[in-house]
Short mmCIF file of C-alpha atoms in Angstrom, two decimals:
data_model
loop_
_atom_site.label_atom_id
_atom_site.label_comp_id
_atom_site.label_asym_id
_atom_site.label_seq_id
_atom_site.Cartn_x
_atom_site.Cartn_y
_atom_site.Cartn_z
CA MET A 574 24.74 54.41 -2.77
CA ARG A 575 25.27 58.10 -2.64
CA CYS A 576 27.60 60.24 -0.54
CA GLU A 577 25.64 63.11 0.98
CA ASN A 578 27.29 65.59 3.36
CA GLY A 579 30.09 63.15 4.17
CA SER A 580 28.05 60.02 4.82
CA TRP A 581 26.69 57.26 2.68
CA SER A 582 22.93 57.09 2.05
CA ALA A 583 22.73 53.35 2.83
CA SER A 584 24.95 50.50 3.93
CA PRO A 585 25.44 47.63 1.52
CA VAL A 586 23.76 44.39 2.60
CA CYS A 587 24.46 40.94 1.19
CA LEU A 588 21.52 38.54 1.25
CA PRO A 589 21.61 34.82 0.50
CA ALA A 590 20.59 34.06 -3.05
CA PRO A 591 17.08 32.67 -3.58
CA CYS A 592 16.64 29.36 -5.39
CA SER A 593 16.34 30.11 -9.08
CA GLN A 594 14.15 27.08 -9.80
CA GLN A 595 11.26 25.35 -8.12
CA PRO A 596 12.06 22.26 -6.02
CA PRO A 597 12.16 19.05 -8.07
CA HIS A 598 8.89 17.36 -9.03
CA VAL A 599 8.20 13.74 -7.98
CA HIS A 600 6.16 11.15 -9.84
CA ASN A 601 3.42 9.39 -7.84
CA GLY A 602 3.47 12.12 -5.22
CA MET A 603 3.33 15.86 -4.71
CA ARG A 604 5.40 18.68 -3.33
CA VAL A 605 4.13 21.59 -1.25
CA PHE A 606 6.13 24.82 -1.07
CA PHE A 607 5.36 28.51 -0.74
CA GLY A 608 8.49 30.25 -1.94
CA ASN A 609 12.03 30.12 -3.31
CA GLN A 610 13.73 32.33 -0.72
CA ASP A 611 16.71 31.17 1.32
CA GLY A 612 15.40 29.03 4.19
CA ASP A 613 12.08 28.19 2.52
CA GLN A 614 11.15 24.50 2.58
CA ALA A 615 9.41 22.14 0.18
CA ARG A 616 7.53 19.18 1.68
CA TYR A 617 7.10 15.91 -0.23
CA ILE A 618 4.13 13.55 0.12
CA CYS A 619 3.71 10.29 -1.81
CA PHE A 620 0.38 8.89 -2.99
CA PRO A 621 -1.06 5.74 -1.33
CA GLY A 622 0.97 2.69 -2.28
CA TYR A 623 4.20 4.70 -2.53
CA ARG A 624 6.81 5.76 0.03
CA LEU A 625 9.22 8.68 -0.01
CA ALA A 626 12.88 7.83 -0.67
CA GLY A 627 16.10 9.64 -1.57
CA ILE A 628 15.61 12.38 1.02
CA ASN A 629 16.47 12.96 4.69
CA GLY A 630 13.07 13.44 6.31
CA THR A 631 10.27 14.88 4.18
CA TYR A 632 11.65 18.35 3.31
CA LEU A 633 14.12 20.01 0.97
CA THR A 634 15.43 23.45 2.00
CA CYS A 635 16.43 26.37 -0.20
CA SER A 636 20.00 27.18 0.86
CA LEU A 637 22.22 29.73 -0.89
CA GLY A 638 20.40 29.32 -4.20
CA HIS A 639 20.07 25.52 -4.24
CA TRP A 640 17.50 23.00 -2.96
CA VAL A 641 19.36 20.75 -0.50
CA GLY A 642 18.43 17.64 1.46
CA GLY A 643 18.47 14.90 -1.15
CA SER A 644 16.87 13.82 -4.42
CA PRO A 645 13.32 12.82 -3.51
CA TYR A 646 11.34 10.16 -5.35
CA CYS A 647 8.33 8.00 -4.55
CA GLU A 648 8.93 4.26 -4.77
CA GLU A 649 6.14 1.73 -4.94
CA TYR A 650 5.29 -0.47 -1.96
CA TYR A 651 4.97 -4.19 -2.62
CA CYS A 652 3.71 -7.02 -0.44
CA PRO A 653 5.62 -10.30 -0.43
CA ASN A 654 4.08 -13.40 -1.97
CA PRO A 655 2.31 -15.22 0.89
CA GLY A 656 3.07 -18.59 -0.70
CA SER A 657 0.70 -21.51 -0.91
CA ILE A 658 -1.66 -22.62 1.82
CA SER A 659 -2.01 -26.15 3.11
CA HIS A 660 -5.26 -27.84 2.08
CA GLY A 661 -6.38 -24.88 -0.02
CA LYS A 662 -5.48 -22.42 -2.73
CA VAL A 663 -4.79 -18.70 -3.07
CA LEU A 664 -6.75 -16.73 -5.67
CA LYS A 665 -6.29 -13.14 -6.86
CA LYS A 666 -9.32 -10.90 -6.92
CA ILE A 667 -9.10 -8.86 -10.11
CA ASP A 668 -12.29 -6.88 -9.72
CA ASN A 669 -15.48 -7.37 -7.76
CA THR A 670 -16.53 -10.41 -9.79
CA LEU A 671 -13.46 -12.00 -11.41
CA ILE A 672 -11.14 -14.28 -9.46
CA ALA A 673 -8.09 -15.97 -11.01
CA PRO A 674 -5.54 -18.47 -9.68
CA PHE A 675 -2.60 -16.76 -7.97
CA GLU A 676 0.65 -18.15 -9.29
CA SER A 677 3.48 -18.96 -6.89
CA TYR A 678 6.15 -17.45 -9.19
CA ILE A 679 4.77 -13.93 -8.60
CA LYS A 680 7.18 -12.30 -6.16
CA ARG A 681 5.61 -8.89 -5.51
CA ILE A 682 2.01 -7.75 -5.16
CA LYS A 683 1.04 -4.11 -5.61
CA HIS A 684 -0.74 -1.88 -3.13
CA GLY A 685 -4.52 -2.40 -3.21
CA HIS A 686 -4.42 -5.88 -4.74
CA LYS A 687 -6.50 -8.53 -2.99
CA LEU A 688 -6.07 -12.23 -2.40
CA VAL A 689 -8.82 -14.71 -1.57
CA PHE A 690 -8.28 -18.01 0.28
CA GLN A 691 -10.27 -21.09 -0.68
CA CYS A 692 -10.09 -24.39 1.21
CA HIS A 693 -10.32 -27.84 -0.37
CA VAL A 694 -13.34 -30.06 0.26
CA GLY A 695 -13.25 -31.43 3.79
CA TYR A 696 -11.50 -28.33 5.14
CA THR A 697 -12.93 -25.09 6.44
CA LEU A 698 -11.54 -21.57 6.49
CA LYS A 699 -10.21 -20.47 9.83
CA GLY A 700 -10.05 -16.67 10.07
CA PRO A 701 -10.33 -14.08 7.30
CA GLY A 702 -11.17 -15.20 3.77
CA GLY A 703 -8.37 -13.14 2.22
CA ALA A 704 -6.09 -10.14 2.55
CA THR A 705 -5.35 -6.79 0.85
CA CYS A 706 -1.90 -5.32 0.23
CA VAL A 707 -1.81 -1.95 2.06
CA ASP A 708 1.44 0.01 1.89
CA GLY A 709 3.58 -3.13 1.73
CA VAL A 710 1.77 -5.05 4.50
CA TRP A 711 -1.01 -7.65 4.25
CA GLN A 712 -4.21 -6.51 5.96
CA PRO A 713 -5.43 -8.37 7.87
CA PRO A 714 -2.11 -10.08 8.57
CA ILE A 715 -1.86 -13.49 6.89
CA ALA A 716 -1.66 -16.39 9.32
CA ASP A 717 0.77 -19.27 8.98
CA SER A 718 -0.12 -21.32 5.87
CA GLU A 719 -0.87 -24.35 8.08
CA GLU A 720 -3.47 -22.40 10.07
CA ILE A 721 -5.67 -21.01 7.27
CA CYS A 722 -7.58 -24.19 6.39
CA ALA A 723 -8.53 -26.60 9.18
CA VAL A 724 -10.13 -30.02 8.99
CA ALA A 725 -13.88 -29.55 8.83
CA ILE A 726 -15.77 -31.05 11.73
CA HIS A 727 -19.37 -31.76 10.84
CA PRO A 728 -22.00 -32.09 13.55
CA PRO A 729 -23.69 -35.49 13.70
CA PHE A 730 -26.89 -35.63 11.67
CA ARG A 731 -29.89 -37.03 13.42
CA ASN A 732 -32.96 -38.25 11.67
CA LEU A 733 -32.14 -36.91 8.26
CA TRP A 734 -35.16 -38.65 6.88
CA LYS A 735 -38.21 -40.38 8.09
CA PRO A 736 -39.58 -43.40 6.32
CA ILE A 737 -42.93 -42.86 4.72
CA ARG A 738 -45.41 -45.51 5.74
CA ASN A 739 -48.14 -46.40 3.39
CA LYS A 740 -51.47 -45.96 4.99
CA ARG A 741 -54.20 -48.12 3.71
CA LEU A 742 -57.57 -46.61 3.42
#
């Protein structure tokens, strides 16, 4: 500032300090922000199969030189083990062609993993033939284990065969 003819050339102004660093990075997600000035915000978005945790809402805010609002991270969603099904078995679909037995000791199933239901002989599948873990929820929802495989009811067969009569010439 300079004193000219008895008055100062400018008045001092104090501004809040900008954030000196970028907002924290998150694994399995991304952050979107456009500046480091006081009041600027950084939004956090997690990839499919993950949910945002460690933060109030979805934003951090630059306040007086620091990013405030929590310590964001993306945690993986899991679906619970659906258990066994009565009169059938649960299989895990590994890729489009390979299916393996699904073990009951597995407690968590990752996002995108698929299960297939198979009924024993004499029983028929009632409803969907499986389910996919989507963001911690089975889609379509898995019915009660007693309701997946029902006793097969076969229609009566009439005249399955006709006797061949020898015709004499």
